[in-house]
Coordinates of C-alpha atoms in Angstrom, one line a residue:
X1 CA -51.2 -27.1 -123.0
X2 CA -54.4 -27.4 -121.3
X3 CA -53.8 -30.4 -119.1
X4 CA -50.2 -29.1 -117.8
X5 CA -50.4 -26.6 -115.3
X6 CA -48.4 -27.0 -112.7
X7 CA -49.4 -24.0 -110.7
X8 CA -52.4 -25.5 -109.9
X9 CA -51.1 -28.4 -108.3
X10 CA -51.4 -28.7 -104.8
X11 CA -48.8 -30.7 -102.5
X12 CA -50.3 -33.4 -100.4
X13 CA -49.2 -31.9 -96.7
X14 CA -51.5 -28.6 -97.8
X15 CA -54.1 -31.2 -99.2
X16 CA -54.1 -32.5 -95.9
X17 CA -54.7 -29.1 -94.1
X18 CA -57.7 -28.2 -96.3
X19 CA -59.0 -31.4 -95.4
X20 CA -58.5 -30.8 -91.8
X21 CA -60.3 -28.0 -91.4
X22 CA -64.1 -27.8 -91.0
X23 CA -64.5 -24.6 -93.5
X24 CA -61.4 -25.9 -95.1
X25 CA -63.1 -27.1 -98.2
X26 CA -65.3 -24.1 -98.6
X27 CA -62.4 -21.8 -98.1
X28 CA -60.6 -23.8 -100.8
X29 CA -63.2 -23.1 -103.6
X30 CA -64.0 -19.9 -103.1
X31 CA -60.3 -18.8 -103.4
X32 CA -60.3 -21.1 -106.6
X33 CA -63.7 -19.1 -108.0
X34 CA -61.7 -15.7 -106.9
X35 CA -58.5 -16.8 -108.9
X36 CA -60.4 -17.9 -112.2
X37 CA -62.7 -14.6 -111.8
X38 CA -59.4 -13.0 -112.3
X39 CA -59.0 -13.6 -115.7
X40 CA -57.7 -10.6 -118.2
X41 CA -58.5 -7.3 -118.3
X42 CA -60.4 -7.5 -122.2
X43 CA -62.9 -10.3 -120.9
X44 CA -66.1 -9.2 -119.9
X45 CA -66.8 -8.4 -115.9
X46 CA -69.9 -10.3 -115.9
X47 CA -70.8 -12.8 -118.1
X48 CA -74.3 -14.4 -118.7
X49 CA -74.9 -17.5 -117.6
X50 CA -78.3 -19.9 -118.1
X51 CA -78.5 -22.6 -115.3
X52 CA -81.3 -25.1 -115.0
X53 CA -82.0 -28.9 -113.6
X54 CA -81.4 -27.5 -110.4
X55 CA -84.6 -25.3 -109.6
X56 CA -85.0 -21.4 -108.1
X57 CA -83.9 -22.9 -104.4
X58 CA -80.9 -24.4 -105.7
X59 CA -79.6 -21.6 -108.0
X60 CA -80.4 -19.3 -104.9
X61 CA -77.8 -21.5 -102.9
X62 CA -74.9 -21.3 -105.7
X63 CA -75.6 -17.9 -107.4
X64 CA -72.7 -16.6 -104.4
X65 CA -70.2 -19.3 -106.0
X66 CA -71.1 -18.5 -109.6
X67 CA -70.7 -14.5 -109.1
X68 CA -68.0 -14.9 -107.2
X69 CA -66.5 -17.0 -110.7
X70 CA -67.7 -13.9 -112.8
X71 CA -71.1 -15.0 -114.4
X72 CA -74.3 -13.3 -114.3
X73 CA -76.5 -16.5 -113.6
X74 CA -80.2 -16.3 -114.8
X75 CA -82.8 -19.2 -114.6
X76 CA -83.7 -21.0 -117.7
X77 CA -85.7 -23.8 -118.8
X78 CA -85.2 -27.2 -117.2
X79 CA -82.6 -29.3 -118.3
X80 CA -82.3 -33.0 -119.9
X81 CA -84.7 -32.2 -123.0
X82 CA -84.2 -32.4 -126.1
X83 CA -82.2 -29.4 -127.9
X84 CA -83.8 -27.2 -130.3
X85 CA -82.4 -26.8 -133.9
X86 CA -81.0 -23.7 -134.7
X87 CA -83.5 -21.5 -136.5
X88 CA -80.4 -20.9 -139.2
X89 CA -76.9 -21.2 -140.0
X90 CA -74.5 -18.8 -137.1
X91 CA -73.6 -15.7 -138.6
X92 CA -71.6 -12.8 -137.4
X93 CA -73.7 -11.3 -134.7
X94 CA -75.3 -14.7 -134.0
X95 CA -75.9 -15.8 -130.0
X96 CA -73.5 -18.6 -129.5
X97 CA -73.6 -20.8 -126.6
X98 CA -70.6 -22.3 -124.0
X99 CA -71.8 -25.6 -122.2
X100 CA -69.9 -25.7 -119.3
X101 CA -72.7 -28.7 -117.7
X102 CA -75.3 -30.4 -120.3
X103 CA -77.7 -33.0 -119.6
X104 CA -80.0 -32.8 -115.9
X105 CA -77.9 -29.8 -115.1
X106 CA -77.2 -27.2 -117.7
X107 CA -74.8 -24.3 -117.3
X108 CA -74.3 -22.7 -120.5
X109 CA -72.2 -18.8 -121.0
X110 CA -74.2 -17.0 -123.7
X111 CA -72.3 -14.6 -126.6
X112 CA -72.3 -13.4 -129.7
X113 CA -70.6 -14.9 -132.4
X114 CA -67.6 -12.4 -134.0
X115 CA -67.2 -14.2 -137.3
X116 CA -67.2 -17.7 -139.2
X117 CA -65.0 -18.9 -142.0
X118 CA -65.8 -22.4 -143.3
X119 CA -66.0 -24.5 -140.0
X120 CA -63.9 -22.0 -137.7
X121 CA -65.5 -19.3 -135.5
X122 CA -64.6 -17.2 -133.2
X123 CA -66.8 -15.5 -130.5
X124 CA -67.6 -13.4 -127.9
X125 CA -64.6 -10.8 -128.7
X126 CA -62.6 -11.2 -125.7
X127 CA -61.3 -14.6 -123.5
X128 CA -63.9 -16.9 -121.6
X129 CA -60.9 -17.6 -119.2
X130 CA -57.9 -17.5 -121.1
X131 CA -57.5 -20.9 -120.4
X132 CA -55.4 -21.6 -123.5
X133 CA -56.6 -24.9 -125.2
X134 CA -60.2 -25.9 -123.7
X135 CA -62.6 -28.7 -124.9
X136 CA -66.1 -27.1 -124.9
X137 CA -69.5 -27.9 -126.6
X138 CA -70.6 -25.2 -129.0
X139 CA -73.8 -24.3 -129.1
X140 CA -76.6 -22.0 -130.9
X141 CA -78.6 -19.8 -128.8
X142 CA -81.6 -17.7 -128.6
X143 CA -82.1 -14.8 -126.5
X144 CA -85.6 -15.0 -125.0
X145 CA -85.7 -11.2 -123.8
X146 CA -83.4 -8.1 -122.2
X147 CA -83.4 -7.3 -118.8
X148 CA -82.1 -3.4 -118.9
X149 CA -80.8 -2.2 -115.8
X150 CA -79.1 1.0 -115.1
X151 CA -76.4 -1.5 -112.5
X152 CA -76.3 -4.2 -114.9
X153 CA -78.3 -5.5 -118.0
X154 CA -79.0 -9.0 -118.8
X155 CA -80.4 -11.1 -121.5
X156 CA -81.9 -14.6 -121.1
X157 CA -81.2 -16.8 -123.4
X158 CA -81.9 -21.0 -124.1
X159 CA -79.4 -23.0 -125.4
X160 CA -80.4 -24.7 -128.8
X161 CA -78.3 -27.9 -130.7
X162 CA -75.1 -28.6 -130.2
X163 CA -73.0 -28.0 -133.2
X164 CA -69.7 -27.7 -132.8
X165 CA -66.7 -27.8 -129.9
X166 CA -64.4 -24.7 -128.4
X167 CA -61.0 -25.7 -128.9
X168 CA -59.5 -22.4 -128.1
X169 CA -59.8 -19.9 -124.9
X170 CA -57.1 -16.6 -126.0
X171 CA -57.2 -13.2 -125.4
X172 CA -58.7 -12.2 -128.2
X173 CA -61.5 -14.5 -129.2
X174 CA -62.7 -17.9 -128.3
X175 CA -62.3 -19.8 -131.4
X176 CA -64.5 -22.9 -132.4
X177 CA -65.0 -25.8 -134.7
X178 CA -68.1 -26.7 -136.6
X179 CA -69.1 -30.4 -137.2
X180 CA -66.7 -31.8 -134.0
X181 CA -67.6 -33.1 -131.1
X182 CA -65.9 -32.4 -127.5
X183 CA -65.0 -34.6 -124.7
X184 CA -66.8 -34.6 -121.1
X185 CA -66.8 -36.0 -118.2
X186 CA -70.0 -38.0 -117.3
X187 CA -71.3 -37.6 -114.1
X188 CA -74.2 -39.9 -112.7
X189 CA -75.8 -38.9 -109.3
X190 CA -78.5 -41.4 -107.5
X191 CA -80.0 -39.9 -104.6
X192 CA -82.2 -40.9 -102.0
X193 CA -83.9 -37.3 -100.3
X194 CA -85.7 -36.9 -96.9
X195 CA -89.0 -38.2 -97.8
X196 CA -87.3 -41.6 -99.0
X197 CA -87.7 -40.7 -102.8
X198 CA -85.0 -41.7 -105.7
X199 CA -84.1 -39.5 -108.4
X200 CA -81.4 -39.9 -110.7
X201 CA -79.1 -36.9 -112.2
X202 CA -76.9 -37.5 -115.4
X203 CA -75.1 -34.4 -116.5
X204 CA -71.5 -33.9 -117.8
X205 CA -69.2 -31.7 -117.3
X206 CA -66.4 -29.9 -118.7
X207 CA -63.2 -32.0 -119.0
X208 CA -60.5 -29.6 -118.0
X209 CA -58.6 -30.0 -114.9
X210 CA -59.5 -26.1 -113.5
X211 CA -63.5 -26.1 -114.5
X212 CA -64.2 -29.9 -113.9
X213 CA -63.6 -29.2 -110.0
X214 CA -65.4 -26.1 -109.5
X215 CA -68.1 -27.3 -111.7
X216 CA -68.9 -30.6 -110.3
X217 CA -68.9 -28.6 -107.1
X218 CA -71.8 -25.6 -108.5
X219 CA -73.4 -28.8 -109.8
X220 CA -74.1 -31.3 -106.4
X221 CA -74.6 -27.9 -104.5
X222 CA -77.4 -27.3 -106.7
X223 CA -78.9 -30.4 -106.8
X224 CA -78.6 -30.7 -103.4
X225 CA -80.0 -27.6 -102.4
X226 CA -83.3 -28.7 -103.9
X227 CA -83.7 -31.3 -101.2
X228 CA -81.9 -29.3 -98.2
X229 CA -83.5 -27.5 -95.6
X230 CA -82.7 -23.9 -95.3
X231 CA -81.7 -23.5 -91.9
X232 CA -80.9 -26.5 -89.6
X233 CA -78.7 -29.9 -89.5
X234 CA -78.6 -33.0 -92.1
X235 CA -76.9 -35.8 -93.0
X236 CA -75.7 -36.7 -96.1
X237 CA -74.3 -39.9 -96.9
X238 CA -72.1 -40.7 -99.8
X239 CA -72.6 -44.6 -99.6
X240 CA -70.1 -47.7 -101.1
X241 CA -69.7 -47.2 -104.9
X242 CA -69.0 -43.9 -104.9
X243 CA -65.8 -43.3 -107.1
X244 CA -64.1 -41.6 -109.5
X245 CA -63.5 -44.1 -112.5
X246 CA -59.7 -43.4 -113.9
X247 CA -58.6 -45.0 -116.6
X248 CA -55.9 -47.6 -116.1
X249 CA -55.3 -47.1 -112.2
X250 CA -57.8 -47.5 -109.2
X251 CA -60.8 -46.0 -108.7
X252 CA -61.1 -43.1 -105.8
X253 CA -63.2 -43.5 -103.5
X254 CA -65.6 -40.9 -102.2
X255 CA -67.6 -42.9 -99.7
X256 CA -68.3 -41.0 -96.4
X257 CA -70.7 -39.8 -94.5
X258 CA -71.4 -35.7 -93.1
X259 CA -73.5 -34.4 -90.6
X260 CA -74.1 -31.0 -89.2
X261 CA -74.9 -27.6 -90.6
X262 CA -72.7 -28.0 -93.4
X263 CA -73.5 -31.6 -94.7
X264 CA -74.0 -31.2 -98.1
X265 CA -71.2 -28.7 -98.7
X266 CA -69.1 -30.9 -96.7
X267 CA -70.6 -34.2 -99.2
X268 CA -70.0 -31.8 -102.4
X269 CA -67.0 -29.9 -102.1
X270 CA -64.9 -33.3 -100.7
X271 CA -65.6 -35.4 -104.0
X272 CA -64.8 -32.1 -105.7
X273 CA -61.9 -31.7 -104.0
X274 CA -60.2 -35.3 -104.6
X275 CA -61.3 -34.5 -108.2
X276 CA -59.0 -31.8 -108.4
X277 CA -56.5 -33.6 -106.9
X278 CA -56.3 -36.2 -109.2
X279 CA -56.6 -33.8 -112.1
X280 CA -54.1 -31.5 -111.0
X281 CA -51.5 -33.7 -110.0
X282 CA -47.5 -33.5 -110.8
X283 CA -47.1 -36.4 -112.5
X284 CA -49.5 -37.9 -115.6
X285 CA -52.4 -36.4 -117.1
X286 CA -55.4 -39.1 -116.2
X287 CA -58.0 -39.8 -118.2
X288 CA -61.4 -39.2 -115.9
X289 CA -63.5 -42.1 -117.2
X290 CA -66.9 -40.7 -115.2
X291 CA -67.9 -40.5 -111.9
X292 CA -70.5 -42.1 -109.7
X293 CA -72.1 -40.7 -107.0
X294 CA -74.7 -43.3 -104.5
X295 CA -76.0 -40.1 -102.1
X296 CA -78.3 -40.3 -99.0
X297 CA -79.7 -37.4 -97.5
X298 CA -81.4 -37.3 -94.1
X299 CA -82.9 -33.8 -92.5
X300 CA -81.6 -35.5 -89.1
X301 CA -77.8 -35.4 -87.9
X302 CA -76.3 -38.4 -87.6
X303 CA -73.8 -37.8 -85.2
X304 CA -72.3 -39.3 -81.7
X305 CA -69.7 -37.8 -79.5
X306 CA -67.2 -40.4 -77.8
X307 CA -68.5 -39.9 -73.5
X308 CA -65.5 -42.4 -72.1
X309 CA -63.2 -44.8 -72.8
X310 CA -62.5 -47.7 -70.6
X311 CA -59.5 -51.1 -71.1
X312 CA -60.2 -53.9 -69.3
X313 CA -56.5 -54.2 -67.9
X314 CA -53.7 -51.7 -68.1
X315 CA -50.9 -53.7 -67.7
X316 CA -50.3 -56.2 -70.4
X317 CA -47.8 -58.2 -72.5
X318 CA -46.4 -57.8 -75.3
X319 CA -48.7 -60.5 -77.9
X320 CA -51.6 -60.1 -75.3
X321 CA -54.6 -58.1 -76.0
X322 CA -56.5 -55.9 -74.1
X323 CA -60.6 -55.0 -74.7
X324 CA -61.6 -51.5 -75.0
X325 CA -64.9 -50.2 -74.1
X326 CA -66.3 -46.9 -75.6
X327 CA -69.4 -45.3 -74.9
X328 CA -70.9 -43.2 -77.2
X329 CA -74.0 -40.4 -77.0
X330 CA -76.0 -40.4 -80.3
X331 CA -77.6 -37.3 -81.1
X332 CA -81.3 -38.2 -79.3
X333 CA -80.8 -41.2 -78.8
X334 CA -79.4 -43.8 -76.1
X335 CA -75.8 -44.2 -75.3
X336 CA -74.4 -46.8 -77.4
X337 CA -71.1 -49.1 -76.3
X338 CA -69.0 -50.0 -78.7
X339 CA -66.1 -53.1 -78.0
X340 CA -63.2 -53.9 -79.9
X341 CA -60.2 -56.2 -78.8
X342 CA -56.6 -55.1 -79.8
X343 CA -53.9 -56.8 -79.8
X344 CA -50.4 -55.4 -78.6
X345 CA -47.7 -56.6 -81.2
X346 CA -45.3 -59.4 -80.0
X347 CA -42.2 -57.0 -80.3
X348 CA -43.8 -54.1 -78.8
X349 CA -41.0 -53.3 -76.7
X350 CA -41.3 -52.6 -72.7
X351 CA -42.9 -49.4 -71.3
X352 CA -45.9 -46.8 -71.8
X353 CA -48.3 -47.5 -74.5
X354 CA -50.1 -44.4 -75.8
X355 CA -53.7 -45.6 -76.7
X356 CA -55.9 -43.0 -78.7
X357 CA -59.1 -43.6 -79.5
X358 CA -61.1 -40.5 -82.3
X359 CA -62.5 -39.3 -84.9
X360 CA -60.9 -39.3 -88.0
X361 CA -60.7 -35.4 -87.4
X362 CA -59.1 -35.8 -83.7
X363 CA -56.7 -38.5 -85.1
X364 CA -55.5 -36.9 -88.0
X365 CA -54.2 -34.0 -85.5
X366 CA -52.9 -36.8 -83.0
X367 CA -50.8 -38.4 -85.7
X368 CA -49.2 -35.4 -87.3
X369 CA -46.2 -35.9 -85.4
X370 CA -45.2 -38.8 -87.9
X371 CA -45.5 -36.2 -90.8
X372 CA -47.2 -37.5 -94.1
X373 CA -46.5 -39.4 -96.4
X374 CA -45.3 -37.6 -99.7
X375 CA -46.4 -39.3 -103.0
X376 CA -44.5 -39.3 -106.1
X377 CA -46.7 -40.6 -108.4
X378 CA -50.3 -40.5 -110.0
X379 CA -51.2 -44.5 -108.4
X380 CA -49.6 -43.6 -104.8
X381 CA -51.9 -40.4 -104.8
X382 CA -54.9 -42.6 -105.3
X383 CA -53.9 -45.3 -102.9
X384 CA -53.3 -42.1 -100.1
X385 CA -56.8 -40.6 -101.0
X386 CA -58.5 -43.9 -100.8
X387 CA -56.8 -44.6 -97.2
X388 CA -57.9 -41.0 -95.9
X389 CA -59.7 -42.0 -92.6
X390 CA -64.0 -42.1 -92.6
X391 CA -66.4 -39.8 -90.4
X392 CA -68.4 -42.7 -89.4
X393 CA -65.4 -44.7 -88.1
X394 CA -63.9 -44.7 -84.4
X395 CA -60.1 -45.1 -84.9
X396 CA -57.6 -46.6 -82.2
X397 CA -53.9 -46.3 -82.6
X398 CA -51.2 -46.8 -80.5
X399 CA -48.0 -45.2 -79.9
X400 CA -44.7 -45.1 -77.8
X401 CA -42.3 -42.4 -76.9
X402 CA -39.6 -42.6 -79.5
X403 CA -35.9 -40.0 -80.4
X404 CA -36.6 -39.8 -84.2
X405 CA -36.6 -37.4 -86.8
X406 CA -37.6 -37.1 -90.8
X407 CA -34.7 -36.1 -92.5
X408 CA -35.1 -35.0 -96.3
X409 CA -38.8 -36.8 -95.8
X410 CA -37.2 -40.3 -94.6
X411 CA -38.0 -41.1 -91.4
X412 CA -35.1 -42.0 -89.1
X413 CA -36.4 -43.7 -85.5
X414 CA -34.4 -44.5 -82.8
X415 CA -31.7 -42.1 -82.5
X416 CA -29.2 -41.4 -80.4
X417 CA -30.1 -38.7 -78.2
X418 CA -27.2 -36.6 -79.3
X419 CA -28.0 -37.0 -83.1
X420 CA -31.0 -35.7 -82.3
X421 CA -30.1 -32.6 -80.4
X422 CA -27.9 -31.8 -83.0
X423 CA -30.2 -32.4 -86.1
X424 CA -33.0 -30.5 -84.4
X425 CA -31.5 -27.7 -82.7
X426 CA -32.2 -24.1 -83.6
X427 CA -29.3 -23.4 -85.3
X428 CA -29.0 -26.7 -87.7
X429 CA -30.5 -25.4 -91.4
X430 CA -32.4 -28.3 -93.8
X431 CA -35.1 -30.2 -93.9
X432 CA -35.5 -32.1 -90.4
X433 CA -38.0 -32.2 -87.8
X434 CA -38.2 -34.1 -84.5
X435 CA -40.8 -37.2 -84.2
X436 CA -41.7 -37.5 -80.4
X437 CA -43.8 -40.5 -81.2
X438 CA -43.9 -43.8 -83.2
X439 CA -47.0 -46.0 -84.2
X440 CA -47.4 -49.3 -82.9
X441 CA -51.1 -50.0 -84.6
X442 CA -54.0 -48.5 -85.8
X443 CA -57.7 -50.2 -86.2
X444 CA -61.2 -48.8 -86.8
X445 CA -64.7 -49.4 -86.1
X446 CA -67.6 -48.7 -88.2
X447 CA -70.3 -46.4 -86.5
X448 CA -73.7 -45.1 -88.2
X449 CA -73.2 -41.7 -87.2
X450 CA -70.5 -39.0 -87.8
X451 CA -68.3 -39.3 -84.5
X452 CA -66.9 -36.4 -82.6
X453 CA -64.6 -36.4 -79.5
X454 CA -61.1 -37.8 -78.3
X455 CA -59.5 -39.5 -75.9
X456 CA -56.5 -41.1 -74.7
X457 CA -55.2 -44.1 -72.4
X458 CA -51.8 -45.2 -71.1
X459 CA -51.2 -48.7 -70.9
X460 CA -47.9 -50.6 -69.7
X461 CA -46.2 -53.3 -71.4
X462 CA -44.9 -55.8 -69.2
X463 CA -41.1 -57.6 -69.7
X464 CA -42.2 -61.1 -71.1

């Protein structure tokens, strides 16, 4: 079945890791394009692709993605219009139409149909994917003209009316209704570009748990790249409102902000990544209501590293609190302090307080010792994606020494030191692993500027 395949899911320690990386999220969907480009050996090596709403500049900057998933893309008209009518009924030997994306974006795989009985059809002669069951508008088409090539020929072709929906994606054939209508997931983009302008994107894409992803990612990389400078930093921020709308659960949210060389990638392949996530997970199949997307882009980095970090007092109480001062150095322009007051538990316990202030980056590295927490269901996932720390957000936490270990995934604190020799020696076999450390708190402060940097503070609790 379409919407069960567990061999895409991915576990949420290894979601973590993509995410921790700074070419994690590129690395992820390019080895997701390579898998799908691997479909079987009867479909065809390179198949034609018409992409428009996104310009020359921005098909330039996915064409790499869309090769790499085994199209040949070619420009066509813009997208959003009305569709032409079919000039006459599809036939055997008629060009058929995929719509992967319709609406301000258009992505649509070009074919020929193989034959029609009643309202069935079957086309292109060989598998799109071999995705099994697939939900896909059917199209007519019209080749423009051939491009002959002694490498590689190439037709372009326009998409005309929608007039049907592929169901199936086999080996053989893709097979198609006449007269039905599929399913897709709307997508609804508002951006704001360097020069202050708004313009408004409403495309939808293909509701199945492998393409949705990739395509949502091809699509905001496109768009994107016809506001994005060609060489040189940005910022792009995905501002509050920014979800993707589930049916009968939470939203997840996708507000952030990136800066750097790879803003927009970042920006893109994050909300594409929690898509697939969701879609992909062990547990339910969710219905993907739409999602929203409320982006600003800047052709300035936003970003600030952390210069020093100063307490007012390192000895305190436990119930006291303590002020921390942290200066930070915008990118050109003047150091910035920022103060926050945090309060030490009332049963902190005696002894050395680890205080760390970062990034969300530095911080998710700083408080791996703890391990993650596993879900094990579809709501706890989105409560853990919607609690993943911010880049615009300076995070303190605090931590003490502690003789603990996860055992099976629990976490057991406070053991003896001989229970822990013996669960975490070399020779013990299972699931256990040694926690060093234990939070105490954790508290954030919002920054306008993608934050870099790290440091850490010991302070001592006093006996009361």
């Amino acid at each position: 079945p379409r919407r069960a395949r567990p061999a895409a899911a991915i576990p949420w320690d290894a979601a973590l890791r993509v995410l921790a990386r700074p070419q994690g999220l590129g690395s992820f969907f390019a080895d997701r394009l390579d898998r799908l480009a691997a479909r079987p050996a009867s479909a065809s090596s390179a198949l034609p692709l018409s992409v428009s709403g996104v310009g020359t500049v921005g098909l330039a900057r996915i064409t790499p993605d869309l090769v790499r998933a085994g199209f040949l893309p070619v420009q066509a008209g813009g997208g959003g219009g009305p569709t032409r009518a079919p000039a006459r009924p599809l036939e055997p030997g008629s060009p058929v139409g995929v719509k992967l994306v319709r609406g301000d974006v258009d992505m649509t795989a070009t074919g020929t149909v193989t034959w029609v009985d009643g309202d069935a059809l079957y086309a292109f002669g060989h598998p799109l994917y071999g995705l099994g069951e697939v939900d896909l508008p059917l199209t007519a088409a019209r080749v423009e003209t051939l491009l002959p090539s002694l490498d590689q020929s190439a037709k372009i072709a326009s998409p005309l009316e929608e007039v049907g929906a592929f169901r199936q994606d086999r080996a053989s054939a893709i097979f198609g209704q006449l007269g039905v209508s599929p399913v897709m997931i709307p997508v609804r983009l508002q951006m704001k570009d360097g020069s202050g302008e708004r313009k408004t994107f409403a495309f939808d894409v293909a509701d199945d748990p492998l393409l949705a992803p990739l395509l949502l990612y091809a699509s905001l990389n496109g768009v994107l790249g016809t506001v994005e400078r060609t060489f040189g930093s940005a910022t792009v921020r995905l501002r509050e409102g920014s979800v993707i709308k589930l049916d009968g659960i939470d939203d997840v949210r996708l507000d952030n902000l990136f800066a750097g060389d790879g803003a927009a990638t970042d920006a893109s392949g994050l909300s594409a990544f929690l898509l697939y996530l969701v879609m992909n997970n062990d547990w339910s199949a969710p219905k993907v209501k739409g999602i929203n997307l409320l982006l600003d882009y800047e052709r300035e980095p936003r970003t600030a590293a952390i210069r020093r970090v100063t307490l007012d007092r390192y000895r305190v109480k436990a119930g006291d609190s303590v002020t921390a001062h942290v200066l930070l150095s915008p990118f050109r322009g003047p150091d910035q302090v920022l103060t926050r007051e945090i309060a030490i538990p009332v049963e902190t316990p005696a002894g050395l307080l680890s205080v760390q202030i970062g990034n969300a980056a530095s911080m998710n590295r700083a408080d791996d010792v703890d391990g993650p927490i596993m879900p094990r269901s579809l709501d706890q996932l989105v409560v853990l994606i919607n609690r993943l720390r911010r880049n615009d957000r300076l995070y303190i936490l605090a931590s003490r020494s502690d003789s603990g270990a996860y055992v099976g995934g629990a976490r057991l604190p406070n053991l003896p030191p001989s229970v822990t020799a013996l669960l975490t020696r070399p020779r013990t076999f299972g699931n256990y692993t040694y926690v060093p450390e234990r939070g105490i708190l954790e508290d954030d402060i919002a920054a306008d500027a993608a934050l870099e940097g790290f440091a850490r503070v010991a302070l001592e609790v006093e006996p009361r």
